[in-house]
Amino acid sequence: MANKFYKRRQFLQTASLFSTGLIASLASPRLTRASDEPVEAVVIGSGFGGSVAALRLGKAGIKTVVLERGRRWTIKPDQNTFATYRNPDGRCAWLSPNAPLFEESPIDIYTGVLQRKDENGISVLCGAGVGGGSLIYNGITYQPPRQTFERVFPSSISYDEMDKIYYPRVRSILKPSPLPQDILATSYYQSTRIFLEQANIAGFSNGLLDMATDWDIVRQEINGTKLPSAIIGEIWYGINSGAKKSLDGNYLAQAEQTGNVEILPLHIVTEISEVPGRGYRVSCIQINEYGVTIKSTSITCRYLFLAAGSMGTSELLVKAKAKKTLPNLNDYVGQGWGNNGDNFGTRSGLPPTNPGQGGPATGRLEHLDNPFGPVILVQYPTWNAPEGTLSALGMAIPPNDGSFKYDAATDSVKLNWAVDSPENKKVLKYVEYTYRILDRKNATFNQQPHTKLTLGSHKRKNQSTSINSNTITAHPLGGAVMDKVCDTYGRVIGYQGLYVVDGALIPGSTACTPPSITIAALAERCMEQIIADIS
């Protein structure tokens, strides 16, 4: 421990030679830095893994810079911070001329909150902005059941430890809670009531989800003192009333309050490399809100934390291996990717459901004894859905055989996903079996429910609705998988001071649940050990 402390102190002394007054300068945010200016730690990305890393580094007194490609999104008094489904504009999409969801409406190019990456075999939805994926997610904080968790994660990660220490640690910051009964009773949440009633009739375990949602603000939406947003199904592009508890308002705010953490928005990391004797160099470009490059720059650091999401972190590592800027990376880099078993189902032939209202996602159905494989469904609103329908996101345990490949001709990295593989088709069969039971048990003389597994609310213009539903995901996982590229504490094999603390660490699935709380809980576990190592 004494030797590790000496190394850190030595780095600080070296850093002061390169940047007089660095410590003082980090106390207040700024928009730019001198090229190659050193700092103790850099965190790339500000989503669930990066936010945890930033807070724990800040609390440990380690001077840290967080690099985020997107901008800050502050809820404005006029409640017009974000674009909406009904009136999409550049704020909804990351540097794209088209809206990423629903009809492919033309929009102005801007650093919006949601990127749709069309890869080989699958499209991936990624958040962009201070707060990362928390800006676009439903707010679901769903701890996996023990029996599915232990099917995915190595035995060296104790479920009891996660259950007693790390999941509660995340909940203490996010403060999630289920939909209150008075809100559930309103007409806005009729779809939730029907979903739970029908799950109950079919004999499935079900209930309300814990949500990182401010229900008092939802009440204000209902009584007319806040702009209707959550209650009319606005989710993916942000919630203008401020009901979503995104990371910029909790983990990241607390990190900045330590005085040790500086967040630099609109910085796109292009390359990472080892600097012998000094640690790592992070090369990036600073852009404006329209994507125009302002300058190219770099930062050197003793400790580098990769938290750019499964897609971003994997791309950086695959490129670093191919270009030999991190030559000791092993051959597992870029492997082990999965889509969390995501699929989208639309049930029709139902009684009146109010399907476009009552958000974010609120109800869950668990079919863990499905004879083909465990399945969990979460119900969510689809703003333009026809009456008598219900939408749900289904999650199973998929194969994690996706992989990333570097293309030297374009200096880019592409994900390859065999959507039509027998293993992926099996996942859809598991989910179809659950829906068949749900529909059959709820059939009456007047109602004959049936389900179609499609892209659901994510259909784009000129795209067939019969396409397999696992060709899009909002939950990319893997690429720098634990026990392969890293150990189970996120320490990259072959390198000191290099860590992965986001969804790239996870082998393709968070055990039939949305990944956010599991990514954060694993990051808390990693950071506890890493801080002990370097302090």
CSV table of C-alpha atoms in Angstrom, one decimal, residues 178-514:
chain,number,residue,atom,x,y,z
A,178,PRO,CA,-42.7,2.5,-7.2
A,179,LEU,CA,-45.7,4.3,-8.8
A,180,PRO,CA,-47.9,5.6,-6.0
A,181,GLN,CA,-51.4,4.2,-5.7
A,182,ASP,CA,-53.1,7.6,-6.1
A,183,ILE,CA,-51.3,8.1,-9.5
A,184,LEU,CA,-51.9,4.5,-10.5
A,185,ALA,CA,-55.7,5.1,-10.0
A,186,THR,CA,-55.8,7.9,-12.6
A,187,SER,CA,-56.9,7.5,-16.2
A,188,TYR,CA,-53.3,8.1,-17.3
A,189,TYR,CA,-52.2,4.8,-15.9
A,190,GLN,CA,-55.0,2.6,-17.1
A,191,SER,CA,-52.6,0.6,-19.2
A,192,THR,CA,-50.5,-0.2,-16.1
A,193,ARG,CA,-53.6,-1.5,-14.3
A,194,ILE,CA,-54.6,-3.7,-17.2
A,195,PHE,CA,-51.1,-5.0,-17.7
A,196,LEU,CA,-50.9,-6.1,-14.0
A,197,GLU,CA,-54.4,-7.5,-14.0
A,198,GLN,CA,-53.8,-9.6,-17.0
A,199,ALA,CA,-50.4,-10.8,-15.7
A,200,ASN,CA,-52.2,-11.8,-12.5
A,201,ILE,CA,-54.9,-13.7,-14.4
A,202,ALA,CA,-52.3,-15.6,-16.3
A,203,GLY,CA,-50.6,-16.6,-13.1
A,204,PHE,CA,-47.4,-14.7,-13.5
A,205,SER,CA,-45.5,-13.0,-10.7
A,206,ASN,CA,-46.0,-9.2,-11.3
A,207,GLY,CA,-45.8,-5.8,-9.6
A,208,LEU,CA,-44.8,-2.2,-9.9
A,209,LEU,CA,-41.2,-1.3,-10.8
A,210,ASP,CA,-38.9,0.8,-8.7
A,211,MET,CA,-38.4,3.9,-10.7
A,212,ALA,CA,-35.9,6.8,-10.5
A,213,THR,CA,-38.9,9.2,-11.0
A,214,ASP,CA,-40.0,12.2,-9.0
A,215,TRP,CA,-43.7,11.3,-8.5
A,216,ASP,CA,-44.5,14.7,-7.0
A,217,ILE,CA,-43.6,16.2,-10.3
A,218,VAL,CA,-45.8,13.6,-12.0
A,219,ARG,CA,-48.6,14.7,-9.7
A,220,GLN,CA,-48.0,18.3,-10.8
A,221,GLU,CA,-48.3,17.2,-14.5
A,222,ILE,CA,-51.7,15.6,-13.6
A,223,ASN,CA,-53.0,18.7,-11.8
A,224,GLY,CA,-51.8,21.0,-14.6
A,225,THR,CA,-49.1,22.9,-12.8
A,226,LYS,CA,-46.3,21.2,-14.8
A,227,LEU,CA,-46.2,20.6,-18.5
A,228,PRO,CA,-47.6,17.1,-19.4
A,229,SER,CA,-44.6,15.0,-20.3
A,230,ALA,CA,-44.3,11.7,-18.4
A,231,ILE,CA,-48.1,11.2,-18.3
A,232,ILE,CA,-48.4,11.5,-22.1
A,233,GLY,CA,-45.6,8.9,-22.8
A,234,GLU,CA,-42.6,11.2,-23.4
A,235,ILE,CA,-39.6,9.2,-22.4
A,236,TRP,CA,-36.7,8.6,-24.8
A,237,TYR,CA,-35.9,12.2,-25.7
A,238,GLY,CA,-36.1,13.4,-22.1
A,239,ILE,CA,-38.9,14.5,-19.8
A,240,ASN,CA,-39.4,18.2,-19.9
A,241,SER,CA,-41.2,18.4,-16.5
A,242,GLY,CA,-38.1,17.2,-14.8
A,243,ALA,CA,-39.7,14.1,-13.4
A,244,LYS,CA,-36.8,11.8,-14.5
A,245,LYS,CA,-34.1,11.6,-11.9
A,246,SER,CA,-31.1,11.5,-14.3
A,247,LEU,CA,-27.5,11.2,-13.1
A,248,ASP,CA,-26.7,14.9,-13.6
A,249,GLY,CA,-29.0,15.6,-10.6
A,250,ASN,CA,-27.5,13.1,-8.2
A,251,TYR,CA,-24.3,11.1,-8.7
A,252,LEU,CA,-22.7,13.8,-10.9
A,253,ALA,CA,-23.9,16.7,-8.9
A,254,GLN,CA,-22.5,15.1,-5.7
A,255,ALA,CA,-19.2,14.4,-7.5
A,256,GLU,CA,-18.8,18.1,-8.6
A,257,GLN,CA,-19.7,19.2,-5.0
A,258,THR,CA,-16.5,17.4,-3.7
A,259,GLY,CA,-14.5,20.1,-5.5
A,260,ASN,CA,-12.3,17.3,-7.0
A,261,VAL,CA,-14.2,16.6,-10.2
A,262,GLU,CA,-14.5,18.6,-13.3
A,263,ILE,CA,-16.9,17.7,-16.1
A,264,LEU,CA,-16.0,18.7,-19.6
A,265,PRO,CA,-19.0,18.4,-22.0
A,266,LEU,CA,-18.7,18.3,-25.8
A,267,HIS,CA,-15.4,16.5,-25.7
A,268,ILE,CA,-15.3,13.5,-28.0
A,269,VAL,CA,-12.5,11.0,-27.2
A,270,THR,CA,-10.8,9.7,-30.4
A,271,GLU,CA,-7.9,7.6,-29.1
A,272,ILE,CA,-6.3,6.3,-25.9
A,273,SER,CA,-2.7,5.4,-25.5
A,274,GLU,CA,-0.1,4.5,-23.0
A,275,VAL,CA,2.5,7.0,-22.0
A,276,PRO,CA,5.5,5.2,-20.3
A,277,GLY,CA,6.2,6.7,-16.9
A,278,ARG,CA,3.2,9.0,-16.9
A,279,GLY,CA,0.2,6.8,-17.4
A,280,TYR,CA,-2.2,7.4,-20.3
A,281,ARG,CA,-2.9,10.0,-22.9
A,282,VAL,CA,-6.5,10.6,-23.9
A,283,SER,CA,-6.8,12.4,-27.3
A,284,CYS,CA,-10.1,14.2,-28.0
A,285,ILE,CA,-11.7,16.9,-30.0
A,286,GLN,CA,-13.8,19.7,-28.4
A,287,ILE,CA,-16.9,20.5,-30.4
A,288,ASN,CA,-19.7,23.1,-30.2
A,289,GLU,CA,-23.4,22.2,-29.9
A,290,TYR,CA,-23.6,21.8,-33.7
A,291,GLY,CA,-20.8,19.3,-33.9
A,292,VAL,CA,-18.2,21.7,-35.3
A,293,THR,CA,-14.7,21.0,-34.1
A,294,ILE,CA,-13.3,23.8,-32.0
A,295,LYS,CA,-9.9,22.3,-31.3
A,296,SER,CA,-8.1,19.0,-30.9
A,297,THR,CA,-6.5,18.4,-27.5
A,298,SER,CA,-5.3,15.7,-25.1
A,299,ILE,CA,-5.0,15.0,-21.4
A,300,THR,CA,-2.6,12.7,-19.6
A,301,CYS,CA,-3.5,10.9,-16.5
A,302,ARG,CA,-2.2,8.3,-14.0
A,303,TYR,CA,-5.6,6.5,-13.8
A,304,LEU,CA,-7.9,6.1,-16.8
A,305,PHE,CA,-11.5,4.9,-16.3
A,306,LEU,CA,-13.4,3.8,-19.4
A,307,ALA,CA,-17.1,4.4,-19.0
A,308,ALA,CA,-18.3,5.4,-22.5
A,309,GLY,CA,-20.9,2.7,-22.6
A,310,SER,CA,-20.5,-0.8,-24.1
A,311,MET,CA,-20.3,0.8,-27.6
A,312,GLY,CA,-17.9,3.6,-26.8
A,313,THR,CA,-15.6,1.8,-24.5
A,314,SER,CA,-15.4,-1.2,-26.9
A,315,GLU,CA,-14.6,1.0,-29.8
A,316,LEU,CA,-11.8,2.7,-28.0
A,317,LEU,CA,-10.2,-0.5,-26.8
A,318,VAL,CA,-10.5,-2.3,-30.2
A,319,LYS,CA,-8.9,0.7,-31.9
A,320,ALA,CA,-6.2,0.9,-29.3
A,321,LYS,CA,-5.3,-2.8,-29.8
A,322,ALA,CA,-5.4,-2.6,-33.6
A,323,LYS,CA,-3.3,0.6,-33.7
A,324,LYS,CA,-0.9,-0.7,-31.0
A,325,THR,CA,-1.4,2.3,-28.7
A,326,LEU,CA,-2.3,-0.2,-26.0
A,327,PRO,CA,-0.3,-3.2,-27.4
A,328,ASN,CA,-0.7,-5.5,-24.3
A,329,LEU,CA,-4.5,-5.8,-24.7
A,330,ASN,CA,-5.4,-9.4,-25.1
A,331,ASP,CA,-7.4,-11.1,-27.9
A,332,TYR,CA,-10.7,-11.0,-26.0
A,333,VAL,CA,-11.0,-7.3,-26.6
A,334,GLY,CA,-14.1,-6.6,-28.6
A,335,GLN,CA,-15.7,-10.0,-27.9
A,336,GLY,CA,-18.6,-11.1,-25.7
A,337,TRP,CA,-21.1,-8.6,-26.8
A,338,GLY,CA,-24.9,-9.1,-26.3
A,339,ASN,CA,-28.2,-7.2,-26.6
A,340,ASN,CA,-29.5,-8.1,-23.1
A,341,GLY,CA,-32.2,-10.2,-24.8
A,342,ASP,CA,-34.1,-7.1,-25.7
A,343,ASN,CA,-37.3,-7.5,-27.8
A,344,PHE,CA,-40.4,-5.4,-28.2
A,345,GLY,CA,-43.9,-6.8,-28.1
A,346,THR,CA,-47.3,-5.2,-29.0
A,347,ARG,CA,-50.4,-6.9,-27.7
A,348,SER,CA,-53.7,-6.0,-29.4
A,349,GLY,CA,-57.4,-7.2,-29.1
A,350,LEU,CA,-57.5,-5.8,-25.6
A,351,PRO,CA,-60.1,-3.6,-23.8
A,352,PRO,CA,-59.5,0.2,-23.7
A,353,THR,CA,-55.9,0.7,-22.5
A,354,ASN,CA,-55.0,4.3,-22.9
A,355,PRO,CA,-51.7,3.0,-24.4
A,356,GLY,CA,-50.0,6.3,-25.1
A,357,GLN,CA,-50.2,7.6,-21.6
A,358,GLY,CA,-48.8,6.8,-18.2
A,359,GLY,CA,-45.0,6.9,-18.3
A,360,PRO,CA,-42.3,6.0,-17.8
A,361,ALA,CA,-42.4,2.2,-17.7
A,362,THR,CA,-44.2,1.2,-14.5
A,363,GLY,CA,-45.2,-2.6,-14.4
A,364,ARG,CA,-43.3,-5.8,-14.6
A,365,LEU,CA,-44.1,-9.5,-15.3
A,366,GLU,CA,-41.7,-12.3,-14.4
A,367,HIS,CA,-41.8,-15.7,-16.0
A,368,LEU,CA,-38.7,-17.2,-14.5
A,369,ASP,CA,-39.9,-20.8,-14.7
A,370,ASN,CA,-40.4,-20.6,-18.5
A,371,PRO,CA,-39.3,-24.1,-19.6
A,372,PHE,CA,-37.2,-22.6,-22.4
A,373,GLY,CA,-35.5,-19.8,-20.5
A,374,PRO,CA,-36.4,-17.0,-18.1
A,375,VAL,CA,-38.3,-14.0,-19.4
A,376,ILE,CA,-39.2,-10.7,-17.9
A,377,LEU,CA,-41.6,-8.1,-19.5
A,378,VAL,CA,-41.8,-4.5,-18.5
A,379,GLN,CA,-44.8,-2.4,-19.7
A,380,TYR,CA,-44.3,1.1,-21.1
A,381,PRO,CA,-46.4,3.6,-23.0
A,382,THR,CA,-46.2,4.2,-26.8
A,383,TRP,CA,-47.4,7.7,-27.5
A,384,ASN,CA,-49.0,6.9,-30.9
A,385,ALA,CA,-50.3,3.4,-30.2
A,386,PRO,CA,-53.9,2.5,-31.2
A,387,GLU,CA,-56.5,2.0,-28.5
A,388,GLY,CA,-56.7,-1.6,-27.2
A,389,THR,CA,-53.0,-2.3,-27.4
A,390,LEU,CA,-50.2,-2.7,-24.8
A,391,SER,CA,-46.5,-2.4,-25.4
A,392,ALA,CA,-43.8,-4.2,-23.5
A,393,LEU,CA,-40.0,-4.6,-23.5
A,394,GLY,CA,-39.1,-8.3,-23.1
A,395,MET,CA,-35.7,-9.4,-21.8
A,396,ALA,CA,-34.2,-12.8,-21.8
A,397,ILE,CA,-30.6,-14.2,-21.5
A,398,PRO,CA,-29.1,-14.0,-25.0
A,399,PRO,CA,-25.9,-15.4,-26.5
A,400,ASN,CA,-23.0,-13.0,-26.1
A,401,ASP,CA,-21.4,-13.8,-29.4
A,402,GLY,CA,-21.4,-10.2,-30.9
A,403,SER,CA,-18.0,-8.8,-31.7
A,404,PHE,CA,-16.3,-5.5,-32.8
A,405,LYS,CA,-13.9,-5.2,-35.6
A,406,TYR,CA,-11.5,-2.4,-36.6
A,407,ASP,CA,-11.5,-1.1,-40.2
A,408,ALA,CA,-8.1,0.5,-41.0
A,409,ALA,CA,-9.4,2.1,-44.2
A,410,THR,CA,-12.0,4.2,-42.3
A,411,ASP,CA,-10.3,4.2,-38.9
A,412,SER,CA,-13.5,3.0,-37.4
A,413,VAL,CA,-14.9,0.1,-35.4
A,414,LYS,CA,-18.1,-1.8,-36.3
A,415,LEU,CA,-20.2,-4.2,-34.3
A,416,ASN,CA,-21.2,-7.5,-35.9
A,417,TRP,CA,-24.3,-9.3,-34.5
A,418,ALA,CA,-25.7,-12.5,-36.0
A,419,VAL,CA,-29.3,-11.7,-35.6
A,420,ASP,CA,-30.5,-14.8,-37.5
A,421,SER,CA,-28.3,-17.3,-35.6
A,422,PRO,CA,-30.2,-20.3,-34.1
A,423,GLU,CA,-29.3,-19.0,-30.6
A,424,ASN,CA,-30.8,-15.6,-31.2
A,425,LYS,CA,-33.9,-17.1,-32.7
A,426,LYS,CA,-34.3,-19.3,-29.6
A,427,VAL,CA,-34.5,-16.1,-27.4
A,428,LEU,CA,-37.6,-14.9,-29.4
A,429,LYS,CA,-39.2,-18.4,-28.9
A,430,TYR,CA,-38.8,-18.1,-25.2
A,431,VAL,CA,-40.6,-14.7,-25.2
A,432,GLU,CA,-43.3,-15.9,-27.6
A,433,TYR,CA,-44.1,-18.7,-25.2
A,434,THR,CA,-44.7,-16.2,-22.4
A,435,TYR,CA,-46.9,-14.1,-24.6
A,436,ARG,CA,-48.9,-17.1,-25.7
A,437,ILE,CA,-49.8,-17.9,-22.1
A,438,LEU,CA,-50.6,-14.3,-21.3
A,439,ASP,CA,-52.9,-14.0,-24.3
A,440,ARG,CA,-54.6,-17.4,-23.9
A,441,LYS,CA,-55.3,-16.9,-20.2
A,442,ASN,CA,-56.9,-13.5,-20.9
A,443,ALA,CA,-59.1,-14.5,-23.8
A,444,THR,CA,-62.8,-14.0,-23.3
A,445,PHE,CA,-65.9,-14.2,-25.5
A,446,ASN,CA,-65.4,-10.5,-26.4
A,447,GLN,CA,-61.6,-10.2,-26.3
A,448,GLN,CA,-59.1,-12.4,-28.1
A,449,PRO,CA,-55.7,-10.9,-27.3
A,450,HIS,CA,-52.7,-11.6,-29.5
A,451,THR,CA,-49.1,-10.5,-29.6
A,452,LYS,CA,-46.8,-9.4,-32.4
A,453,LEU,CA,-43.1,-9.3,-31.7
A,454,THR,CA,-41.9,-6.4,-33.9
A,455,LEU,CA,-39.7,-3.3,-33.5
A,456,GLY,CA,-42.9,-1.8,-31.9
A,457,SER,CA,-42.5,1.8,-31.2
A,458,HIS,CA,-39.1,2.0,-32.8
A,459,LYS,CA,-40.3,1.4,-36.4
A,460,ARG,CA,-38.7,3.6,-39.0
A,461,LYS,CA,-40.2,4.7,-42.2
A,462,ASN,CA,-40.1,2.0,-45.0
A,463,GLN,CA,-39.2,-0.6,-42.5
A,464,SER,CA,-41.2,-3.8,-42.4
A,465,THR,CA,-43.1,-4.5,-39.1
A,466,SER,CA,-42.4,-8.2,-39.5
A,467,ILE,CA,-38.7,-7.8,-38.9
A,468,ASN,CA,-37.3,-9.7,-35.9
A,469,SER,CA,-37.6,-7.7,-32.8
A,470,ASN,CA,-34.1,-8.4,-31.6
A,471,THR,CA,-32.6,-6.2,-34.3
A,472,ILE,CA,-32.7,-3.1,-32.0
A,473,THR,CA,-31.5,-2.7,-28.5
A,474,ALA,CA,-31.3,0.1,-25.9
A,475,HIS,CA,-29.1,-2.1,-23.7
A,476,PRO,CA,-25.8,-2.9,-25.3
A,477,LEU,CA,-23.5,-5.0,-23.0
A,478,GLY,CA,-20.0,-6.4,-23.4
A,479,GLY,CA,-16.9,-5.9,-25.5
A,480,ALA,CA,-14.5,-5.7,-22.5
A,481,VAL,CA,-15.9,-8.6,-20.5
A,482,MET,CA,-14.9,-9.5,-17.0
A,483,ASP,CA,-12.7,-12.5,-16.5
A,484,LYS,CA,-11.6,-12.0,-20.1
A,485,VAL,CA,-10.4,-8.5,-20.8
A,486,CYS,CA,-10.7,-7.3,-17.2
A,487,ASP,CA,-10.9,-8.9,-13.8
A,488,THR,CA,-14.2,-8.7,-11.9
A,489,TYR,CA,-13.2,-5.4,-10.5
A,490,GLY,CA,-12.8,-3.8,-13.9
A,491,ARG,CA,-8.9,-3.8,-13.9
A,492,VAL,CA,-7.7,-4.3,-17.4
A,493,ILE,CA,-5.4,-7.3,-17.8
A,494,GLY,CA,-1.9,-6.2,-18.7
A,495,TYR,CA,-2.2,-2.6,-17.5
A,496,GLN,CA,-1.9,-0.8,-14.2
A,497,GLY,CA,-4.2,2.2,-13.8
A,498,LEU,CA,-6.5,1.3,-16.6
A,499,TYR,CA,-10.1,0.3,-15.8
A,500,VAL,CA,-13.5,-0.5,-17.3
A,501,VAL,CA,-16.5,0.4,-15.1
A,502,ASP,CA,-19.5,0.4,-17.5
A,503,GLY,CA,-21.7,-2.0,-19.5
A,504,ALA,CA,-18.7,-3.2,-21.6
A,505,LEU,CA,-17.6,-5.2,-18.5
A,506,ILE,CA,-20.8,-7.3,-18.5
A,507,PRO,CA,-21.1,-10.5,-20.6
A,508,GLY,CA,-24.1,-9.5,-22.8
A,509,SER,CA,-26.9,-9.6,-20.3
A,510,THR,CA,-27.9,-8.2,-16.9
A,511,ALA,CA,-30.0,-11.3,-16.2
A,512,CYS,CA,-33.4,-10.3,-17.8
A,513,THR,CA,-33.5,-6.8,-16.3
A,514,PRO,CA,-32.7,-3.3,-17.6
